[in-house]
Short mmCIF file of C-alpha atoms in Angstrom, two decimals:
data_model
loop_
_atom_site.label_atom_id
_atom_site.label_comp_id
_atom_site.label_asym_id
_atom_site.label_seq_id
_atom_site.Cartn_x
_atom_site.Cartn_y
_atom_site.Cartn_z
CA UNK O 22 -0.27 0.01 -0.15
CA UNK O 23 3.02 2.39 1.00
CA UNK O 24 4.65 1.58 -2.44
CA UNK O 25 1.40 2.45 -4.46
CA UNK O 26 0.71 5.59 -2.42
CA UNK O 27 4.72 6.74 -3.02
CA UNK O 28 4.21 5.79 -6.97
CA UNK O 29 0.91 7.87 -7.09
CA UNK O 30 2.62 11.02 -5.21
CA UNK O 31 5.68 10.77 -8.06
CA UNK O 32 3.42 10.17 -10.89
CA UNK O 33 1.40 13.38 -9.66
CA UNK O 34 4.58 15.37 -9.24
CA UNK O 35 5.65 14.19 -12.71
CA UNK O 36 2.05 15.60 -13.99
CA UNK O 37 2.50 18.66 -12.53
CA UNK O 38 6.33 19.41 -13.49
CA UNK O 39 4.85 18.44 -17.44
CA UNK O 40 2.03 21.14 -16.91
CA UNK O 41 4.26 23.71 -15.46
CA UNK O 42 6.84 22.94 -18.18
CA UNK O 43 4.30 23.52 -20.87
CA UNK O 44 2.92 26.64 -19.52
CA UNK O 45 6.65 27.96 -19.26
CA UNK O 46 7.10 26.80 -23.09
CA UNK O 47 4.00 28.46 -24.82
CA UNK O 48 2.75 31.03 -22.38
CA UNK O 49 4.74 34.13 -20.93
CA UNK O 50 7.46 32.84 -19.37
CA UNK O 51 10.50 33.93 -20.91
CA UNK O 52 12.64 37.02 -20.36
CA UNK O 53 12.75 38.80 -23.96
CA UNK O 54 15.81 41.24 -25.08
CA UNK O 55 14.84 43.48 -27.78
CA UNK O 56 16.95 45.92 -29.56
CA UNK O 57 16.57 47.22 -32.98
CA UNK O 58 18.72 47.40 -36.28
CA UNK O 59 18.29 51.03 -36.83
CA UNK O 60 18.33 50.63 -40.79
CA UNK O 61 17.78 54.11 -42.76
CA UNK O 62 16.12 52.14 -45.35
CA UNK O 63 14.38 49.49 -43.53
CA UNK O 64 14.35 49.32 -39.77
CA UNK O 65 13.83 46.39 -37.53
CA UNK O 66 13.76 44.60 -34.21
CA UNK O 67 15.47 41.73 -33.03
CA UNK O 68 13.91 39.82 -30.16
CA UNK O 69 16.28 37.21 -28.19
CA UNK O 70 15.60 34.66 -25.41
CA UNK O 71 17.54 36.04 -22.25
CA UNK O 72 18.40 32.57 -21.12
CA UNK O 73 19.67 30.84 -24.52
CA UNK O 74 20.59 33.57 -26.51
CA UNK O 75 18.54 32.49 -29.18
CA UNK O 76 17.06 34.90 -31.84
CA UNK O 77 13.30 34.23 -31.35
CA UNK O 78 12.13 36.81 -34.07
CA UNK O 79 13.50 39.51 -36.51
CA UNK O 80 10.38 42.12 -37.22
CA UNK O 81 9.62 45.13 -39.59
CA UNK O 82 8.95 48.18 -37.45
CA UNK O 83 7.29 49.40 -40.89
CA UNK O 84 9.47 52.39 -41.22
CA UNK O 85 13.12 53.83 -41.16
CA UNK O 86 15.71 54.03 -39.04
CA UNK O 87 18.61 56.61 -38.43
CA UNK O 88 18.65 57.17 -34.85
CA UNK O 89 22.18 58.92 -33.39
CA UNK O 90 23.35 59.84 -30.34
CA UNK O 91 20.37 58.94 -28.17
CA UNK O 92 19.33 57.04 -25.01
CA UNK O 93 16.23 54.73 -24.92
CA UNK O 94 15.54 54.31 -28.50
CA UNK O 95 13.59 51.21 -27.47
CA UNK O 96 11.52 51.31 -24.18
CA UNK O 97 9.15 48.12 -22.85
CA UNK O 98 6.31 48.94 -20.73
CA UNK O 99 4.57 45.95 -18.67
CA UNK O 100 6.50 43.24 -20.30
CA UNK O 101 3.78 43.18 -22.66
CA UNK O 102 4.14 46.80 -24.86
CA UNK O 103 7.20 47.58 -26.66
CA UNK O 104 7.75 51.06 -28.31
CA UNK O 105 10.31 51.97 -31.23
CA UNK O 106 11.56 54.96 -32.81
CA UNK O 107 11.63 55.28 -36.30
CA UNK O 108 13.57 58.17 -36.89
CA UNK O 109 13.75 58.46 -40.48
CA UNK O 110 9.93 58.16 -41.05
CA UNK O 111 9.09 60.38 -38.25
CA UNK O 112 7.13 58.04 -36.57
CA UNK O 113 7.06 55.35 -33.34
CA UNK O 114 6.38 51.63 -34.18
CA UNK O 115 4.52 49.87 -31.29
CA UNK O 116 4.41 45.84 -30.74
CA UNK O 117 2.20 44.21 -28.13
CA UNK O 118 3.59 40.76 -26.67
CA UNK O 119 1.51 37.71 -27.50
CA UNK O 120 2.89 34.50 -25.39
CA UNK O 121 6.45 34.87 -25.92
CA UNK O 122 6.27 36.76 -29.11
CA UNK O 123 5.82 40.28 -30.44
CA UNK O 124 3.38 40.99 -32.84
CA UNK O 125 3.47 44.74 -34.74
CA UNK O 126 0.37 46.61 -33.51
CA UNK O 127 0.81 50.35 -35.58
CA UNK O 128 2.74 53.17 -36.02
CA UNK O 129 2.09 56.85 -34.64
CA UNK O 130 3.31 59.71 -36.18
CA UNK O 131 5.45 62.33 -34.21
CA UNK O 132 5.86 66.23 -34.42
CA UNK O 133 9.61 65.89 -34.99
CA UNK O 134 12.32 62.95 -35.80
CA UNK O 135 11.51 60.39 -32.80
CA UNK O 136 15.23 60.09 -30.90
CA UNK O 137 13.91 58.64 -27.24
CA UNK O 138 10.60 56.97 -25.60
CA UNK O 139 9.06 56.39 -21.94
CA UNK O 140 5.99 55.38 -20.80
CA UNK O 141 4.45 56.77 -17.39
CA UNK O 142 1.20 58.47 -16.13
CA UNK O 143 -0.97 56.62 -18.60
CA UNK O 144 1.00 57.90 -21.46
CA UNK O 145 3.80 56.96 -24.05
CA UNK O 146 6.28 60.27 -24.47
CA UNK O 147 7.98 61.05 -27.14
CA UNK O 148 11.15 63.27 -27.44
CA UNK O 149 12.22 64.41 -31.14
CA UNK O 150 14.44 66.44 -32.85
CA UNK O 151 12.50 69.62 -31.82
CA UNK O 152 9.28 68.69 -29.96
CA UNK O 153 8.31 66.35 -27.45
CA UNK O 154 4.66 64.64 -27.63
CA UNK O 155 2.48 62.70 -25.48
CA UNK O 156 0.02 60.09 -26.22
CA UNK O 157 -2.70 58.69 -24.33
CA UNK O 158 -1.98 54.85 -23.22
CA UNK O 159 -5.40 53.19 -22.11
CA UNK O 160 -5.38 49.25 -21.33
CA UNK O 161 -1.91 48.91 -23.02
CA UNK O 162 -2.86 50.40 -26.17
CA UNK O 163 -1.55 53.65 -27.16
CA UNK O 164 -4.20 55.98 -28.80
CA UNK O 165 -3.95 59.48 -30.38
CA UNK O 166 -1.48 62.71 -29.60
CA UNK O 167 -2.94 64.75 -26.81
CA UNK O 168 0.26 67.07 -26.21
CA UNK O 169 3.25 68.26 -27.65
CA UNK O 170 5.62 71.42 -27.14
CA UNK O 171 8.67 72.53 -28.55
CA UNK O 172 12.03 71.89 -27.11
CA UNK O 173 14.28 74.66 -25.74
CA UNK O 174 18.07 75.24 -25.20
CA UNK O 175 19.40 77.15 -22.00
CA UNK O 176 20.14 80.81 -23.32
CA UNK O 177 17.79 80.34 -25.96
CA UNK O 178 16.84 78.38 -29.06
CA UNK O 179 15.87 75.08 -30.18
CA UNK O 180 17.90 72.12 -30.20
CA UNK O 181 20.41 71.62 -32.91
CA UNK O 182 20.30 68.16 -35.01
CA UNK O 183 21.75 65.48 -33.08
CA UNK O 184 21.32 67.37 -29.60
CA UNK O 185 18.36 66.01 -27.97
CA UNK O 186 19.24 62.85 -25.88
CA UNK O 187 16.45 61.55 -23.57
CA UNK O 188 12.91 61.59 -22.33
CA UNK O 189 11.79 60.42 -18.75
CA UNK O 190 8.86 60.68 -16.35
CA UNK O 191 10.24 62.20 -13.20
CA UNK O 192 6.57 62.79 -11.56
CA UNK O 193 3.03 63.09 -11.95
CA UNK O 194 3.35 66.85 -12.98
CA UNK O 195 6.76 66.79 -14.84
CA UNK O 196 8.73 64.98 -17.80
CA UNK O 197 12.36 65.50 -18.48
CA UNK O 198 14.38 66.04 -21.75
CA UNK O 199 17.92 66.20 -22.05
CA UNK O 200 19.85 68.21 -24.53
CA UNK O 201 23.55 68.18 -25.28
CA UNK O 202 24.80 71.48 -26.67
CA UNK O 203 28.84 71.40 -26.60
CA UNK O 204 30.65 73.53 -26.29
CA UNK O 205 28.21 74.85 -23.74
CA UNK O 206 27.16 72.82 -20.94
CA UNK O 207 23.79 71.56 -22.23
CA UNK O 208 20.31 71.49 -21.12
CA UNK O 209 17.55 69.56 -19.14
CA UNK O 210 14.06 70.80 -19.96
CA UNK O 211 11.40 70.39 -17.32
CA UNK O 212 7.96 70.02 -19.54
CA UNK O 213 4.80 70.72 -17.51
CA UNK O 214 2.12 67.75 -17.57
CA UNK O 215 -1.62 67.98 -16.58
CA UNK O 216 -3.27 64.36 -15.72
CA UNK O 217 -0.53 63.11 -18.05
CA UNK O 218 -1.13 65.19 -20.81
CA UNK O 219 1.89 67.50 -22.31
CA UNK O 220 0.25 70.55 -21.41
CA UNK O 221 1.82 73.06 -24.48
CA UNK O 222 3.55 75.12 -22.08
CA UNK O 223 7.16 76.17 -23.13
CA UNK O 224 9.52 74.07 -20.97
CA UNK O 225 11.91 75.53 -18.20
CA UNK O 226 15.22 75.05 -19.56
CA UNK O 227 17.66 73.97 -16.94
CA UNK O 228 21.50 74.30 -17.76
CA UNK O 229 23.57 71.94 -16.76
CA UNK O 230 26.30 72.88 -14.16
CA UNK O 231 29.23 75.08 -15.24
CA UNK O 232 32.48 72.82 -15.94
CA UNK O 233 30.03 69.98 -16.90
CA UNK O 234 29.36 69.01 -20.74
CA UNK O 235 26.60 67.17 -22.33
CA UNK O 236 23.31 66.22 -19.85
CA UNK O 237 22.36 62.48 -21.40
CA UNK O 238 21.53 59.57 -20.34
CA UNK O 239 19.64 59.57 -17.21
CA UNK O 240 17.15 57.36 -14.65
CA UNK O 241 14.58 58.50 -12.09
CA UNK O 242 13.64 57.51 -8.67
CA UNK O 243 10.40 57.15 -7.26
CA UNK O 244 10.98 60.37 -5.06
CA UNK O 245 11.19 62.71 -8.06
CA UNK O 246 15.11 62.84 -8.42
CA UNK O 247 17.42 61.73 -11.32
CA UNK O 248 20.60 60.84 -11.78
CA UNK O 249 21.81 62.27 -15.21
CA UNK O 250 25.44 61.16 -17.28
CA UNK O 251 27.02 64.50 -18.00
CA UNK O 252 28.64 62.29 -20.76
CA UNK O 253 31.44 64.78 -22.21
CA UNK O 254 33.32 65.71 -19.29
CA UNK O 255 33.22 62.17 -17.23
CA UNK O 256 30.62 63.19 -14.73
CA UNK O 257 27.26 62.15 -13.11
CA UNK O 258 24.73 64.39 -11.53
CA UNK O 259 21.41 64.36 -9.40
CA UNK O 260 18.90 66.45 -10.59
CA UNK O 261 16.39 67.14 -7.69
CA UNK O 262 13.54 70.50 -7.89
CA UNK O 263 14.40 71.92 -11.39
CA UNK O 264 18.48 72.13 -10.66
CA UNK O 265 21.48 69.82 -10.08
CA UNK O 266 22.33 69.86 -7.00
CA UNK O 267 25.35 67.32 -6.78
CA UNK O 268 27.72 66.22 -9.09
CA UNK O 269 30.74 63.49 -8.90
CA UNK O 270 33.48 62.25 -11.50
CA UNK O 271 32.54 59.31 -12.78
CA UNK O 272 35.86 57.92 -12.59
CA UNK O 273 35.61 56.38 -16.04
CA UNK O 274 35.42 57.87 -19.56
CA UNK O 275 32.34 58.89 -21.38
CA UNK O 276 29.69 57.46 -19.18
CA UNK O 277 26.42 57.93 -21.24
CA UNK O 278 23.34 55.46 -20.50
CA UNK O 279 21.54 54.61 -17.31
CA UNK O 280 19.24 52.00 -16.15
CA UNK O 281 18.02 51.40 -12.27
CA UNK O 282 17.36 48.44 -10.38
CA UNK O 283 16.10 49.24 -6.72
CA UNK O 284 18.67 51.24 -5.27
CA UNK O 285 21.22 50.66 -8.02
CA UNK O 286 21.93 52.71 -10.80
CA UNK O 287 23.96 50.79 -13.64
CA UNK O 288 25.97 53.37 -16.23
CA UNK O 289 27.33 52.31 -19.77
CA UNK O 290 30.87 54.03 -20.16
CA UNK O 291 31.32 54.28 -24.20
CA UNK O 292 34.91 55.47 -23.77
CA UNK O 293 36.05 52.79 -20.95
CA UNK O 294 33.90 50.07 -22.23
CA UNK O 295 32.45 49.22 -18.40
CA UNK O 296 29.61 49.38 -16.60
CA UNK O 297 29.72 51.08 -13.35
CA UNK O 298 27.22 50.98 -10.34
CA UNK O 299 25.79 54.25 -8.35
CA UNK O 300 23.66 54.81 -5.57
CA UNK O 301 21.40 58.61 -5.29
CA UNK O 302 20.06 59.14 -1.74
CA UNK O 303 18.02 62.20 -3.03
CA UNK O 304 20.93 64.91 -1.74
CA UNK O 305 24.42 62.92 -2.92
CA UNK O 306 25.44 60.58 -6.05
CA UNK O 307 27.69 57.98 -4.91
CA UNK O 308 29.98 56.01 -7.07
CA UNK O 309 29.49 52.35 -5.50
CA UNK O 310 31.81 50.60 -8.10
CA UNK O 311 33.89 52.00 -11.01
CA UNK O 312 33.81 48.88 -12.84
CA UNK O 313 31.19 46.44 -12.22
CA UNK O 314 31.56 44.83 -15.23
CA UNK O 315 33.61 45.32 -18.59
CA UNK O 316 32.25 45.39 -22.00
CA UNK O 317 34.95 43.85 -24.14
CA UNK O 318 33.22 43.87 -27.47
CA UNK O 319 32.76 47.27 -28.16
CA UNK O 320 31.87 50.64 -26.93
CA UNK O 321 28.44 50.56 -24.82
CA UNK O 322 25.60 52.24 -26.66
CA UNK O 323 22.61 51.75 -24.40
CA UNK O 324 21.68 49.53 -20.97
CA UNK O 325 18.44 48.16 -19.41
CA UNK O 326 17.77 46.21 -16.67
CA UNK O 327 14.90 43.92 -15.59
CA UNK O 328 13.73 40.39 -14.04
CA UNK O 329 17.48 39.62 -12.97
CA UNK O 330 19.05 40.12 -16.45
CA UNK O 331 20.99 43.54 -17.56
CA UNK O 332 21.78 44.05 -21.32
CA UNK O 333 23.72 46.32 -23.20
CA UNK O 334 24.03 47.09 -26.61
CA UNK O 335 27.73 47.94 -28.11
CA UNK O 336 29.46 48.87 -31.38
CA UNK O 337 32.83 47.48 -32.38
CA UNK O 338 34.64 46.76 -35.57
CA UNK O 339 31.62 47.60 -37.75
CA UNK O 340 29.05 45.38 -35.72
CA UNK O 341 26.86 45.66 -33.02
CA UNK O 342 27.09 43.29 -29.81
CA UNK O 343 24.11 42.44 -27.18
CA UNK O 344 25.72 41.32 -24.06
CA UNK O 345 23.75 39.80 -21.26
CA UNK O 346 24.53 40.18 -17.21
CA UNK O 347 23.08 38.38 -14.29
CA UNK O 348 22.73 40.84 -11.36
CA UNK O 349 21.90 39.65 -7.53
CA UNK O 350 20.26 41.62 -4.77
CA UNK O 351 23.81 43.67 -4.17
CA UNK O 352 23.83 45.09 -7.65
CA UNK O 353 26.53 42.92 -8.37
CA UNK O 354 27.27 41.68 -12.06
CA UNK O 355 27.98 38.30 -13.53
CA UNK O 356 28.08 37.87 -17.27
CA UNK O 357 25.56 35.24 -18.65
CA UNK O 358 27.28 33.71 -21.42
CA UNK O 359 29.10 35.23 -24.78
CA UNK O 360 27.81 38.38 -26.13
CA UNK O 361 25.52 38.02 -29.00
CA UNK O 362 26.45 39.20 -32.31
CA UNK O 363 23.72 41.78 -33.65
CA UNK O 364 24.40 41.13 -37.62
CA UNK O 365 23.86 44.67 -37.75
CA UNK O 366 26.61 48.03 -37.55
CA UNK O 367 24.79 50.54 -36.09
CA UNK O 368 21.90 48.74 -33.39
CA UNK O 369 20.31 51.12 -31.30
CA UNK O 370 18.32 50.87 -27.87
CA UNK O 371 17.67 47.91 -26.07
CA UNK O 372 14.88 46.56 -23.42
CA UNK O 373 14.25 43.49 -21.24
CA UNK O 374 10.60 42.51 -21.05
CA UNK O 375 10.30 40.24 -17.66
CA UNK O 376 7.98 37.38 -17.83
CA UNK O 377 4.50 38.69 -17.48
CA UNK O 378 4.05 38.15 -13.88
CA UNK O 379 7.50 39.50 -12.84
CA UNK O 380 8.25 42.77 -13.83
CA UNK O 381 10.21 44.80 -11.33
CA UNK O 382 10.24 48.76 -11.07
#
């Protein structure tokens, strides 16, 4: 009788395991990694499995690439929606997750050539060459354009070609756009929101600190602060209440792109081919590790992290690579296999899509 019970228990476990495996394979069990080819004639996205590094899909964006000098050209929302800039076509392509695959949904037209995207406050935000737009987001579907305003440079005027860097939500009332204007310090535009919509009011154009250059990639904390790279002066700054309140030396060359996991902020340093780890306190920036990881295959070009996976795109010797790392609760990075060769020279943007039931903030 005991043998029968044991055998029954074993069979039950095997049955449960088989069901679980089936759900994992056909449901939302994979962590996906998305980048875009950025091709000027026919842009595409490439979708990889973070665990096996297998290329799962190559999908057209129904537009033209050509973005450069930007951050966050690809952005995911909730593990189920992906926005991709078609810089050469003046629109943003949207993809929806279906199981462990992506499906093209539509494109939305922007008021200037798009370079960076972000989600928040029930909206999609798009920073372009000279403007920033808001689109209604309803039940994970992007709707109509409901707000727009022109970008401004500290001291007057609009950004020149190639100066707009990144857009990001800092609060329910404000949006930030970084603008690099070498040889002057550069600008952070603070854009007013009302119920998530860009109001149309002119931005408050805040100069980067004297002696610094090129506010570029950034990430925000829930307390309303932002850590911003000052890429061309090898510095990182804390932005709070409409001003830079702290600036530190990065200790690495060309700190450019950022992503946050909890209290830790990871920075891709283009010149040093490294990833640093920072901590922002609300009042100060601390370099927790100048070199948390190295990127030997090329110069880093964008970075994202989610679900225990950090991904960084790099460019080197006419080729783009995607390097994946695992991170733990202490912000320690460990390579997750060899770098993936993307197969194009100028891949742009990266987004990590967690399994739908395990997204991090």
